[in-house]
Amino acid sequence: MTDNIVDKVAVQTEDSRNQGRRAFLKGSAAVAGGVMFTSAANAAGGAGFDPKKAVAPYAGKAEITDVLQDGAARKSLGFGVRKYPYGMPSPFEKEVQRRTLEWLTPDSMASITMSPIHQLNGIITPNGLHFERYHGGVPTINPDDHRLVIHGLVERPLIFTMDDLKRFPSISRIHFIECPANGALEWKGVQLNSVQWTHGMMSCVEYTGVRLSDLLKEAGIKPEGKWIIPEGADASGMSRSVPVELAMDDCFVAYAQNGEALRREQGYPIRLVVPGCEANMWVKYLRRIMVHDVPIQHREETSKYTELMPDGTAQRFSWYMEANSVITYPSPDFKMQGPGKYYIRGLAWSGRGKVANVDISIDGGKNWKEAHFTSVVLDKAWTRFEMEWEWDGSEAFLMSRVTDETGYVQPPMPQMRNLEGTNNVYHRTAMVTWRVHGWDQGKNGGMIENVQY
Amino acid sequence: MFNTKQTLVAASVAILFSGSALAMSGNSDSKAGDKIDGKYAANYAEIIKKADGKYLDKAVIEAILGSDETHGRNGLVGKLDPANPYSFEVDDSIDGGNHGNAQCKIPAAFTEVHESAAKHYHDDSSFVANGFGTPIAEAALSKWNITVDGDGKGLPSADVGMTIEEGGKVYVQFCGMCHGDFGEGAKGYLALAVDQNLVTSSFTDPAPMKAVGNYWPYATTIFDYIRRTMPFWTPNASFIGDAGYLGMTGYILQSNYIKIDDEGNELDDETFFNSEMLMKMNKYMPNQGNFFCDHRPVIHNERCMTNCPDAQVGGNGKGDATDYREARKLPDGTPQYNVPQRMHEDPPGVGHSGM
């Protein structure tokens, strides 16, 4: 929302540092008589770092005495430069994949894959793991042949080549992109045990492109133009209606993603970026923007992407993605390694701005503790949080709850269900709960399970 | 129960009143205590600013809307009033149907969005084009501009079309294999005509199927959509053409028993279906009045930290965290991990091999 992204990043880095410090101070105050590295102790020239004390938790653990052997990597040369002119992940990472549920759709050209959220780190999704959603398959478009037209209620309809677009002032922004059906599988109860399935219809990347307001002004948008109708060059001719206020706020036309050209799966050569809003509006393979006086009532804003309520009415034009959060570790893809210290981590994001706080409960929502941020806190972007947890080995119910800068507090599932029913399909943004099985539960001890209230 | 038809009437009455209320309060800067439409704090922008931009904070919403408007879907009725700073509703009076081409807007209370739009557009008096593009005539876009809006702008002229019977033949040839000859659906592809109630009796009932007759608010959408995307393998087919797409639109409307007039008549096989007939029927889409503009969030919780109220804790509002629902279990009692193909392909997750 703020214009100057450089300022913003600087401010937010400071912010997140403060967040971290605050949380730390709180944490150490809570551990009464805890770790003794206060400034007073240091100033007194006293204890300082005590290596013997530091390793105390290892006391009594059996020592490995077998002599370590050299591995193959040490005894032969590795491969040389340019074996892979475009680098690929280690073969040992081959299970880190986008995945789909084949029963969701009859056809792979109108389908979806989920990003392996539980295997990602930081706030950037690698391009090859970005989730996919197609309505008419992926076209392979030659950028030399691609054109973007802006017409309708404008003074001067214009057509742009890719070279034309790249001459405009550019902006780079990190934003999350989320399908409003993310979490839809969980409306009627729990279905699947993985963050990939419960929250994987989203990604977060850095986009570079041209501000949409610059392009619309370039063509002389007329005051009667209240809506813009973006359209794709693919088989689905994807369209939505975007109100002009939203278009002029912070939308842009992106040609790059994480420093390289967009991938075909994400709209090569250009896509619309509508920060904070339903990914369906971020039209890929963008070829035409019609400035119009009314919305078009496209299938994707009437038949689909509207939310059916328990009384049979339906909510439409639900553009914004509500604030949401999820614990990615520990989560159902992992198993606890025994009682002891853990760092609970996860992702929080809000379509309406920055994440303000994330709180974590280990007792199913009765009591909460504030987590601190381990990433920068950006507008409409993933934010990483973390909280130290001493697991005593008993059954626990982990939940995360985000509050965003607009003051919105993420609700628990029963509240959302009671108000909005379970037939909505879209915008299920209530909290999820991971049940950690007690360590004494035999072979299931320490297992982590998706449960719902 | 919430009903958009009634509230829309209420809302238009409210516009009349709000006009006079504003006239009385004059155009001066709103003092604290001034009310929009006698109901909403006129200085809402100041209230939001004072609260650090927290426009969705429970206390801020209460300060602007009053306390009875804020909770749950009951509060939605009040928010449909266009004078309400949190309303997405703007305009609903175009001749496309019984409610027209509904427009929703970004609520006034989302002050940051409006400020940013003003900066980048409305207030940008110094902008001069870069001159990087090439002018193009609208006529050059005749093939690309395939948009038909909810008012029918963009439809072919009235001489283009075919009878419902002819439209049915085109449909059976190009669409029936996926959507069923009567729109009943086939091979897992979407049905285009279903007889289903949109209200289910329990939260765990399967969600109702939604199709043209029981759900779609506009008939124009059918023509716009099928001309742009269908048949799935060969979209926007010239061998079908505008006449064929109109004929199929008529056939789909007939299969959904949509009325053509107040007497409740339906399309005959011999009816010549063209853009005029389409716009006539656009007014009789049965579910049209049951859509409302986004009013989220309808939940305004406090950020409670200790001993939170039972309604916010697990166990269906009784505060018992061990009262939960699980996914299906495998025969050995472990939770079902993901989908069968994933389980065979590779271990379901770190730490799970062998489970």
JSON list of N, CA and C in Angstrom, two decimals, chain A residues 1-2 5 8 171-178 203-208 210-213 228 242 245-254 271-283 318-322 349-354 378-382, chain B residues 55 106 110 112-113 116 120:
[
{"chain": "A", "resi": 1, "resn": "MET", "atom": "N", "xyz": [0.83, -1.20, 0.00]},
{"chain": "A", "resi": 1, "resn": "MET", "atom": "CA", "xyz": [0.00, 0.00, 0.00]},
{"chain": "A", "resi": 1, "resn": "MET", "atom": "C", "xyz": [0.87, 1.25, 0.00]},
{"chain": "A", "resi": 2, "resn": "THR", "atom": "N", "xyz": [1.94, 1.22, 0.78]},
{"chain": "A", "resi": 2, "resn": "THR", "atom": "CA", "xyz": [2.88, 2.34, 0.72]},
{"chain": "A", "resi": 2, "resn": "THR", "atom": "C", "xyz": [3.61, 2.28, -0.61]},
{"chain": "A", "resi": 5, "resn": "ILE", "atom": "N", "xyz": [8.83, 1.10, -1.83]},
{"chain": "A", "resi": 5, "resn": "ILE", "atom": "CA", "xyz": [9.09, -0.24, -1.34]},
{"chain": "A", "resi": 5, "resn": "ILE", "atom": "C", "xyz": [10.40, -0.31, -0.57]},
{"chain": "A", "resi": 8, "resn": "LYS", "atom": "N", "xyz": [9.91, 0.82, 2.82]},
{"chain": "A", "resi": 8, "resn": "LYS", "atom": "CA", "xyz": [9.07, -0.13, 3.50]},
{"chain": "A", "resi": 8, "resn": "LYS", "atom": "C", "xyz": [9.87, -1.33, 4.00]},
{"chain": "A", "resi": 171, "resn": "ILE", "atom": "N", "xyz": [8.67, -2.21, -11.07]},
{"chain": "A", "resi": 171, "resn": "ILE", "atom": "CA", "xyz": [8.64, -2.40, -9.62]},
{"chain": "A", "resi": 171, "resn": "ILE", "atom": "C", "xyz": [8.83, -3.88, -9.32]},
{"chain": "A", "resi": 172, "resn": "SER", "atom": "N", "xyz": [9.43, -4.17, -8.17]},
{"chain": "A", "resi": 172, "resn": "SER", "atom": "CA", "xyz": [9.59, -5.55, -7.72]},
{"chain": "A", "resi": 172, "resn": "SER", "atom": "C", "xyz": [8.97, -5.67, -6.34]},
{"chain": "A", "resi": 173, "resn": "ARG", "atom": "N", "xyz": [8.13, -6.65, -6.18]},
{"chain": "A", "resi": 173, "resn": "ARG", "atom": "CA", "xyz": [7.43, -6.83, -4.91]},
{"chain": "A", "resi": 173, "resn": "ARG", "atom": "C", "xyz": [7.32, -8.30, -4.57]},
{"chain": "A", "resi": 174, "resn": "ILE", "atom": "N", "xyz": [7.39, -8.57, -3.28]},
{"chain": "A", "resi": 174, "resn": "ILE", "atom": "CA", "xyz": [7.17, -9.94, -2.82]},
{"chain": "A", "resi": 174, "resn": "ILE", "atom": "C", "xyz": [5.73, -10.04, -2.34]},
{"chain": "A", "resi": 175, "resn": "HIS", "atom": "N", "xyz": [4.97, -10.94, -2.94]},
{"chain": "A", "resi": 175, "resn": "HIS", "atom": "CA", "xyz": [3.58, -11.13, -2.52]},
{"chain": "A", "resi": 175, "resn": "HIS", "atom": "C", "xyz": [3.22, -12.60, -2.49]},
{"chain": "A", "resi": 176, "resn": "PHE", "atom": "N", "xyz": [2.29, -12.94, -1.59]},
{"chain": "A", "resi": 176, "resn": "PHE", "atom": "CA", "xyz": [1.74, -14.29, -1.65]},
{"chain": "A", "resi": 176, "resn": "PHE", "atom": "C", "xyz": [0.65, -14.32, -2.70]},
{"chain": "A", "resi": 177, "resn": "ILE", "atom": "N", "xyz": [0.42, -15.48, -3.27]},
{"chain": "A", "resi": 177, "resn": "ILE", "atom": "CA", "xyz": [-0.67, -15.67, -4.22]},
{"chain": "A", "resi": 177, "resn": "ILE", "atom": "C", "xyz": [-1.41, -16.92, -3.77]},
{"chain": "A", "resi": 178, "resn": "GLU", "atom": "N", "xyz": [-2.70, -16.81, -3.56]},
{"chain": "A", "resi": 178, "resn": "GLU", "atom": "CA", "xyz": [-3.45, -17.90, -2.96]},
{"chain": "A", "resi": 178, "resn": "GLU", "atom": "C", "xyz": [-4.77, -18.13, -3.68]},
{"chain": "A", "resi": 203, "resn": "SER", "atom": "N", "xyz": [1.50, -19.79, -2.92]},
{"chain": "A", "resi": 203, "resn": "SER", "atom": "CA", "xyz": [2.94, -19.63, -3.03]},
{"chain": "A", "resi": 203, "resn": "SER", "atom": "C", "xyz": [3.25, -18.17, -2.72]},
{"chain": "A", "resi": 204, "resn": "CYS", "atom": "N", "xyz": [4.54, -17.87, -2.63]},
{"chain": "A", "resi": 204, "resn": "CYS", "atom": "CA", "xyz": [4.94, -16.48, -2.38]},
{"chain": "A", "resi": 204, "resn": "CYS", "atom": "C", "xyz": [6.24, -16.25, -3.14]},
{"chain": "A", "resi": 205, "resn": "VAL", "atom": "N", "xyz": [6.22, -15.33, -4.07]},
{"chain": "A", "resi": 205, "resn": "VAL", "atom": "CA", "xyz": [7.40, -15.09, -4.89]},
{"chain": "A", "resi": 205, "resn": "VAL", "atom": "C", "xyz": [7.62, -13.59, -5.05]},
{"chain": "A", "resi": 206, "resn": "GLU", "atom": "N", "xyz": [8.78, -13.24, -5.60]},
{"chain": "A", "resi": 206, "resn": "GLU", "atom": "CA", "xyz": [9.04, -11.83, -5.92]},
{"chain": "A", "resi": 206, "resn": "GLU", "atom": "C", "xyz": [8.69, -11.59, -7.39]},
{"chain": "A", "resi": 207, "resn": "TYR", "atom": "N", "xyz": [7.80, -10.66, -7.63]},
{"chain": "A", "resi": 207, "resn": "TYR", "atom": "CA", "xyz": [7.40, -10.33, -8.99]},
{"chain": "A", "resi": 207, "resn": "TYR", "atom": "C", "xyz": [8.05, -9.03, -9.42]},
{"chain": "A", "resi": 208, "resn": "THR", "atom": "N", "xyz": [8.37, -8.94, -10.71]},
{"chain": "A", "resi": 208, "resn": "THR", "atom": "CA", "xyz": [8.81, -7.66, -11.27]},
{"chain": "A", "resi": 208, "resn": "THR", "atom": "C", "xyz": [7.93, -7.34, -12.46]},
{"chain": "A", "resi": 210, "resn": "VAL", "atom": "N", "xyz": [5.29, -3.92, -14.38]},
{"chain": "A", "resi": 210, "resn": "VAL", "atom": "CA", "xyz": [4.90, -2.53, -14.63]},
{"chain": "A", "resi": 210, "resn": "VAL", "atom": "C", "xyz": [3.61, -2.25, -13.88]},
{"chain": "A", "resi": 211, "resn": "ARG", "atom": "N", "xyz": [3.60, -1.13, -13.19]},
{"chain": "A", "resi": 211, "resn": "ARG", "atom": "CA", "xyz": [2.42, -0.74, -12.43]},
{"chain": "A", "resi": 211, "resn": "ARG", "atom": "C", "xyz": [1.20, -0.64, -13.37]},
{"chain": "A", "resi": 212, "resn": "LEU", "atom": "N", "xyz": [0.09, -1.27, -12.98]},
{"chain": "A", "resi": 212, "resn": "LEU", "atom": "CA", "xyz": [-1.11, -1.22, -13.82]},
{"chain": "A", "resi": 212, "resn": "LEU", "atom": "C", "xyz": [-1.62, 0.21, -13.96]},
{"chain": "A", "resi": 213, "resn": "SER", "atom": "N", "xyz": [-1.49, 1.02, -12.91]},
{"chain": "A", "resi": 213, "resn": "SER", "atom": "CA", "xyz": [-1.97, 2.41, -13.01]},
{"chain": "A", "resi": 213, "resn": "SER", "atom": "C", "xyz": [-1.19, 3.15, -14.09]},
{"chain": "A", "resi": 228, "resn": "ILE", "atom": "N", "xyz": [-12.04, -2.74, -14.69]},
{"chain": "A", "resi": 228, "resn": "ILE", "atom": "CA", "xyz": [-11.18, -3.24, -15.75]},
{"chain": "A", "resi": 228, "resn": "ILE", "atom": "C", "xyz": [-11.42, -4.74, -15.89]},
{"chain": "A", "resi": 242, "resn": "VAL", "atom": "N", "xyz": [-12.41, -6.31, -12.24]},
{"chain": "A", "resi": 242, "resn": "VAL", "atom": "CA", "xyz": [-11.65, -5.73, -11.14]},
{"chain": "A", "resi": 242, "resn": "VAL", "atom": "C", "xyz": [-12.03, -4.26, -11.01]},
{"chain": "A", "resi": 245, "resn": "GLU", "atom": "N", "xyz": [-10.64, 1.12, -8.41]},
{"chain": "A", "resi": 245, "resn": "GLU", "atom": "CA", "xyz": [-9.91, 1.52, -7.20]},
{"chain": "A", "resi": 245, "resn": "GLU", "atom": "C", "xyz": [-8.85, 0.48, -6.84]},
{"chain": "A", "resi": 246, "resn": "LEU", "atom": "N", "xyz": [-9.24, -0.78, -6.98]},
{"chain": "A", "resi": 246, "resn": "LEU", "atom": "CA", "xyz": [-8.31, -1.86, -6.68]},
{"chain": "A", "resi": 246, "resn": "LEU", "atom": "C", "xyz": [-7.18, -1.90, -7.71]},
{"chain": "A", "resi": 247, "resn": "ALA", "atom": "N", "xyz": [-7.56, -1.72, -8.98]},
{"chain": "A", "resi": 247, "resn": "ALA", "atom": "CA", "xyz": [-6.57, -1.74, -10.06]},
{"chain": "A", "resi": 247, "resn": "ALA", "atom": "C", "xyz": [-5.52, -0.65, -9.85]},
{"chain": "A", "resi": 248, "resn": "MET", "atom": "N", "xyz": [-5.96, 0.51, -9.35]},
{"chain": "A", "resi": 248, "resn": "MET", "atom": "CA", "xyz": [-5.06, 1.65, -9.19]},
{"chain": "A", "resi": 248, "resn": "MET", "atom": "C", "xyz": [-4.31, 1.61, -7.86]},
{"chain": "A", "resi": 249, "resn": "ASP", "atom": "N", "xyz": [-4.74, 0.74, -6.96]},
{"chain": "A", "resi": 249, "resn": "ASP", "atom": "CA", "xyz": [-4.09, 0.67, -5.65]},
{"chain": "A", "resi": 249, "resn": "ASP", "atom": "C", "xyz": [-2.67, 0.11, -5.81]},
{"chain": "A", "resi": 250, "resn": "ASP", "atom": "N", "xyz": [-2.55, -1.18, -6.01]},
{"chain": "A", "resi": 250, "resn": "ASP", "atom": "CA", "xyz": [-1.19, -1.72, -6.06]},
{"chain": "A", "resi": 250, "resn": "ASP", "atom": "C", "xyz": [-1.03, -2.85, -7.07]},
{"chain": "A", "resi": 251, "resn": "CYS", "atom": "N", "xyz": [-1.93, -2.93, -8.06]},
{"chain": "A", "resi": 251, "resn": "CYS", "atom": "CA", "xyz": [-1.81, -4.00, -9.06]},
{"chain": "A", "resi": 251, "resn": "CYS", "atom": "C", "xyz": [-0.67, -3.70, -10.03]},
{"chain": "A", "resi": 252, "resn": "PHE", "atom": "N", "xyz": [-0.08, -4.75, -10.56]},
{"chain": "A", "resi": 252, "resn": "PHE", "atom": "CA", "xyz": [0.87, -4.56, -11.65]},
{"chain": "A", "resi": 252, "resn": "PHE", "atom": "C", "xyz": [0.87, -5.73, -12.60]},
{"chain": "A", "resi": 253, "resn": "VAL", "atom": "N", "xyz": [1.47, -5.48, -13.77]},
{"chain": "A", "resi": 253, "resn": "VAL", "atom": "CA", "xyz": [1.59, -6.51, -14.80]},
{"chain": "A", "resi": 253, "resn": "VAL", "atom": "C", "xyz": [3.01, -7.05, -14.69]},
{"chain": "A", "resi": 254, "resn": "ALA", "atom": "N", "xyz": [3.15, -8.33, -14.29]},
{"chain": "A", "resi": 254, "resn": "ALA", "atom": "CA", "xyz": [4.47, -8.88, -14.02]},
{"chain": "A", "resi": 254, "resn": "ALA", "atom": "C", "xyz": [4.99, -9.65, -15.22]},
{"chain": "A", "resi": 271, "resn": "ARG", "atom": "N", "xyz": [1.60, -11.74, -16.58]},
{"chain": "A", "resi": 271, "resn": "ARG", "atom": "CA", "xyz": [0.39, -11.98, -15.81]},
{"chain": "A", "resi": 271, "resn": "ARG", "atom": "C", "xyz": [0.04, -10.74, -15.01]},
{"chain": "A", "resi": 272, "resn": "LEU", "atom": "N", "xyz": [-1.21, -10.67, -14.60]},
{"chain": "A", "resi": 272, "resn": "LEU", "atom": "CA", "xyz": [-1.64, -9.61, -13.71]},
{"chain": "A", "resi": 272, "resn": "LEU", "atom": "C", "xyz": [-1.31, -10.02, -12.27]},
{"chain": "A", "resi": 273, "resn": "VAL", "atom": "N", "xyz": [-0.89, -9.05, -11.47]},
{"chain": "A", "resi": 273, "resn": "VAL", "atom": "CA", "xyz": [-0.68, -9.28, -10.05]},
{"chain": "A", "resi": 273, "resn": "VAL", "atom": "C", "xyz": [-1.67, -8.40, -9.30]},
{"chain": "A", "resi": 274, "resn": "VAL", "atom": "N", "xyz": [-2.52, -9.01, -8.50]},
{"chain": "A", "resi": 274, "resn": "VAL", "atom": "CA", "xyz": [-3.53, -8.28, -7.73]},
{"chain": "A", "resi": 274, "resn": "VAL", "atom": "C", "xyz": [-3.26, -8.58, -6.25]},
{"chain": "A", "resi": 275, "resn": "PRO", "atom": "N", "xyz": [-2.28, -7.89, -5.66]},
{"chain": "A", "resi": 275, "resn": "PRO", "atom": "CA", "xyz": [-1.81, -8.27, -4.33]},
{"chain": "A", "resi": 275, "resn": "PRO", "atom": "C", "xyz": [-2.94, -8.42, -3.31]},
{"chain": "A", "resi": 276, "resn": "GLY", "atom": "N", "xyz": [-2.88, -9.51, -2.58]},
{"chain": "A", "resi": 276, "resn": "GLY", "atom": "CA", "xyz": [-3.83, -9.74, -1.50]},
{"chain": "A", "resi": 276, "resn": "GLY", "atom": "C", "xyz": [-5.16, -10.33, -1.94]},
{"chain": "A", "resi": 277, "resn": "CYS", "atom": "N", "xyz": [-5.38, -10.42, -3.25]},
{"chain": "A", "resi": 277, "resn": "CYS", "atom": "CA", "xyz": [-6.69, -10.86, -3.72]},
{"chain": "A", "resi": 277, "resn": "CYS", "atom": "C", "xyz": [-6.64, -12.28, -4.29]},
{"chain": "A", "resi": 278, "resn": "GLU", "atom": "N", "xyz": [-7.83, -12.85, -4.49]},
{"chain": "A", "resi": 278, "resn": "GLU", "atom": "CA", "xyz": [-7.97, -14.21, -5.02]},
{"chain": "A", "resi": 278, "resn": "GLU", "atom": "C", "xyz": [-7.06, -14.42, -6.23]},
{"chain": "A", "resi": 279, "resn": "ALA", "atom": "N", "xyz": [-6.33, -15.53, -6.24]},
{"chain": "A", "resi": 279, "resn": "ALA", "atom": "CA", "xyz": [-5.39, -15.78, -7.32]},
{"chain": "A", "resi": 279, "resn": "ALA", "atom": "C", "xyz": [-6.09, -15.86, -8.68]},
{"chain": "A", "resi": 280, "resn": "ASN", "atom": "N", "xyz": [-7.35, -16.22, -8.68]},
{"chain": "A", "resi": 280, "resn": "ASN", "atom": "CA", "xyz": [-8.11, -16.31, -9.92]},
{"chain": "A", "resi": 280, "resn": "ASN", "atom": "C", "xyz": [-8.17, -14.97, -10.66]},
{"chain": "A", "resi": 281, "resn": "MET", "atom": "N", "xyz": [-7.99, -13.88, -9.92]},
{"chain": "A", "resi": 281, "resn": "MET", "atom": "CA", "xyz": [-8.03, -12.55, -10.56]},
{"chain": "A", "resi": 281, "resn": "MET", "atom": "C", "xyz": [-6.70, -12.19, -11.21]},
{"chain": "A", "resi": 282, "resn": "TRP", "atom": "N", "xyz": [-5.64, -12.91, -10.85]},
{"chain": "A", "resi": 282, "resn": "TRP", "atom": "CA", "xyz": [-4.30, -12.60, -11.34]},
{"chain": "A", "resi": 282, "resn": "TRP", "atom": "C", "xyz": [-4.15, -13.19, -12.75]},
{"chain": "A", "resi": 283, "resn": "VAL", "atom": "N", "xyz": [-4.89, -12.69, -13.70]},
{"chain": "A", "resi": 283, "resn": "VAL", "atom": "CA", "xyz": [-5.02, -13.33, -15.01]},
{"chain": "A", "resi": 283, "resn": "VAL", "atom": "C", "xyz": [-3.65, -13.57, -15.66]},
{"chain": "A", "resi": 318, "resn": "SER", "atom": "N", "xyz": [-15.88, -11.51, -3.67]},
{"chain": "A", "resi": 318, "resn": "SER", "atom": "CA", "xyz": [-15.10, -11.61, -2.42]},
{"chain": "A", "resi": 318, "resn": "SER", "atom": "C", "xyz": [-13.63, -11.60, -2.79]},
{"chain": "A", "resi": 319, "resn": "TRP", "atom": "N", "xyz": [-13.13, -10.41, -3.10]},
{"chain": "A", "resi": 319, "resn": "TRP", "atom": "CA", "xyz": [-11.79, -10.28, -3.67]},
{"chain": "A", "resi": 319, "resn": "TRP", "atom": "C", "xyz": [-10.68, -10.59, -2.69]},
{"chain": "A", "resi": 320, "resn": "TYR", "atom": "N", "xyz": [-10.77, -10.03, -1.48]},
{"chain": "A", "resi": 320, "resn": "TYR", "atom": "CA", "xyz": [-9.63, -10.11, -0.57]},
{"chain": "A", "resi": 320, "resn": "TYR", "atom": "C", "xyz": [-9.47, -11.49, 0.06]},
{"chain": "A", "resi": 321, "resn": "MET", "atom": "N", "xyz": [-8.21, -11.90, 0.21]},
{"chain": "A", "resi": 321, "resn": "MET", "atom": "CA", "xyz": [-7.90, -13.11, 0.96]},
{"chain": "A", "resi": 321, "resn": "MET", "atom": "C", "xyz": [-7.72, -12.70, 2.42]},
{"chain": "A", "resi": 322, "resn": "GLU", "atom": "N", "xyz": [-8.52, -13.29, 3.26]},
{"chain": "A", "resi": 322, "resn": "GLU", "atom": "CA", "xyz": [-8.48, -12.96, 4.68]},
{"chain": "A", "resi": 322, "resn": "GLU", "atom": "C", "xyz": [-7.16, -13.43, 5.33]},
{"chain": "A", "resi": 349, "resn": "TRP", "atom": "N", "xyz": [-0.05, -14.80, 6.80]},
{"chain": "A", "resi": 349, "resn": "TRP", "atom": "CA", "xyz": [-0.18, -13.87, 5.69]},
{"chain": "A", "resi": 349, "resn": "TRP", "atom": "C", "xyz": [-1.55, -13.21, 5.75]},
{"chain": "A", "resi": 350, "resn": "SER", "atom": "N", "xyz": [-1.68, -12.04, 5.12]},
{"chain": "A", "resi": 350, "resn": "SER", "atom": "CA", "xyz": [-2.97, -11.36, 5.08]},
{"chain": "A", "resi": 350, "resn": "SER", "atom": "C", "xyz": [-3.12, -10.63, 3.77]},
{"chain": "A", "resi": 351, "resn": "GLY", "atom": "N", "xyz": [-4.26, -10.76, 3.14]},
{"chain": "A", "resi": 351, "resn": "GLY", "atom": "CA", "xyz": [-4.55, -10.07, 1.89]},
{"chain": "A", "resi": 351, "resn": "GLY", "atom": "C", "xyz": [-4.83, -8.59, 2.10]},
{"chain": "A", "resi": 352, "resn": "ARG", "atom": "N", "xyz": [-4.93, -8.18, 3.35]},
{"chain": "A", "resi": 352, "resn": "ARG", "atom": "CA", "xyz": [-5.27, -6.78, 3.61]},
{"chain": "A", "resi": 352, "resn": "ARG", "atom": "C", "xyz": [-4.10, -5.98, 4.12]},
{"chain": "A", "resi": 353, "resn": "GLY", "atom": "N", "xyz": [-2.90, -6.55, 4.11]},
{"chain": "A", "resi": 353, "resn": "GLY", "atom": "CA", "xyz": [-1.76, -5.77, 4.55]},
{"chain": "A", "resi": 353, "resn": "GLY", "atom": "C", "xyz": [-0.74, -6.65, 5.25]},
{"chain": "A", "resi": 354, "resn": "LYS", "atom": "N", "xyz": [-0.13, -6.07, 6.28]},
{"chain": "A", "resi": 354, "resn": "LYS", "atom": "CA", "xyz": [0.93, -6.79, 6.97]},
{"chain": "A", "resi": 354, "resn": "LYS", "atom": "C", "xyz": [0.38, -7.63, 8.12]},
{"chain": "A", "resi": 378, "resn": "LEU", "atom": "N", "xyz": [6.33, -8.14, 5.34]},
{"chain": "A", "resi": 378, "resn": "LEU", "atom": "CA", "xyz": [5.97, -7.34, 4.16]},
{"chain": "A", "resi": 378, "resn": "LEU", "atom": "C", "xyz": [4.47, -7.32, 3.96]},
{"chain": "A", "resi": 379, "resn": "ASP", "atom": "N", "xyz": [4.04, -6.31, 3.20]},
{"chain": "A", "resi": 379, "resn": "ASP", "atom": "CA", "xyz": [2.65, -6.15, 2.84]},
{"chain": "A", "resi": 379, "resn": "ASP", "atom": "C", "xyz": [2.19, -7.34, 2.00]},
{"chain": "A", "resi": 380, "resn": "LYS", "atom": "N", "xyz": [1.11, -8.01, 2.40]},
{"chain": "A", "resi": 380, "resn": "LYS", "atom": "CA", "xyz": [0.51, -9.05, 1.58]},
{"chain": "A", "resi": 380, "resn": "LYS", "atom": "C", "xyz": [1.53, -10.08, 1.12]},
{"chain": "A", "resi": 381, "resn": "ALA", "atom": "N", "xyz": [2.34, -10.50, 2.09]},
{"chain": "A", "resi": 381, "resn": "ALA", "atom": "CA", "xyz": [3.37, -11.50, 1.79]},
{"chain": "A", "resi": 381, "resn": "ALA", "atom": "C", "xyz": [3.42, -12.50, 2.94]},
{"chain": "A", "resi": 382, "resn": "TRP", "atom": "N", "xyz": [3.97, -13.67, 2.64]},
{"chain": "A", "resi": 382, "resn": "TRP", "atom": "CA", "xyz": [4.18, -14.63, 3.72]},
{"chain": "A", "resi": 382, "resn": "TRP", "atom": "C", "xyz": [5.10, -14.02, 4.76]},
{"chain": "B", "resi": 55, "resn": "TYR", "atom": "N", "xyz": [-8.92, -0.85, 10.50]},
{"chain": "B", "resi": 55, "resn": "TYR", "atom": "CA", "xyz": [-10.32, -0.67, 10.14]},
{"chain": "B", "resi": 55, "resn": "TYR", "atom": "C", "xyz": [-11.19, -1.90, 10.38]},
{"chain": "B", "resi": 106, "resn": "ILE", "atom": "N", "xyz": [-15.20, -1.33, -3.35]},
{"chain": "B", "resi": 106, "resn": "ILE", "atom": "CA", "xyz": [-14.33, -1.43, -2.19]},
{"chain": "B", "resi": 106, "resn": "ILE", "atom": "C", "xyz": [-14.92, -0.50, -1.13]},
{"chain": "B", "resi": 110, "resn": "PHE", "atom": "N", "xyz": [-12.17, 1.06, 3.89]},
{"chain": "B", "resi": 110, "resn": "PHE", "atom": "CA", "xyz": [-10.83, 0.56, 3.52]},
{"chain": "B", "resi": 110, "resn": "PHE", "atom": "C", "xyz": [-10.01, 1.76, 3.04]},
{"chain": "B", "resi": 112, "resn": "GLU", "atom": "N", "xyz": [-7.04, 2.91, 3.21]},
{"chain": "B", "resi": 112, "resn": "GLU", "atom": "CA", "xyz": [-5.72, 2.83, 2.57]},
{"chain": "B", "resi": 112, "resn": "GLU", "atom": "C", "xyz": [-5.82, 2.60, 1.08]},
{"chain": "B", "resi": 113, "resn": "VAL", "atom": "N", "xyz": [-6.78, 1.74, 0.68]},
{"chain": "B", "resi": 113, "resn": "VAL", "atom": "CA", "xyz": [-6.95, 1.43, -0.74]},
{"chain": "B", "resi": 113, "resn": "VAL", "atom": "C", "xyz": [-7.34, 2.71, -1.48]},
{"chain": "B", "resi": 116, "resn": "SER", "atom": "N", "xyz": [-4.45, 5.20, -1.73]},
{"chain": "B", "resi": 116, "resn": "SER", "atom": "CA", "xyz": [-3.46, 4.77, -2.69]},
{"chain": "B", "resi": 116, "resn": "SER", "atom": "C", "xyz": [-3.97, 4.96, -4.12]},
{"chain": "B", "resi": 120, "resn": "HIS", "atom": "N", "xyz": [-2.25, 7.29, -7.08]},
{"chain": "B", "resi": 120, "resn": "HIS", "atom": "CA", "xyz": [-1.78, 6.75, -8.35]},
{"chain": "B", "resi": 120, "resn": "HIS", "atom": "C", "xyz": [-2.66, 7.13, -9.52]}
]
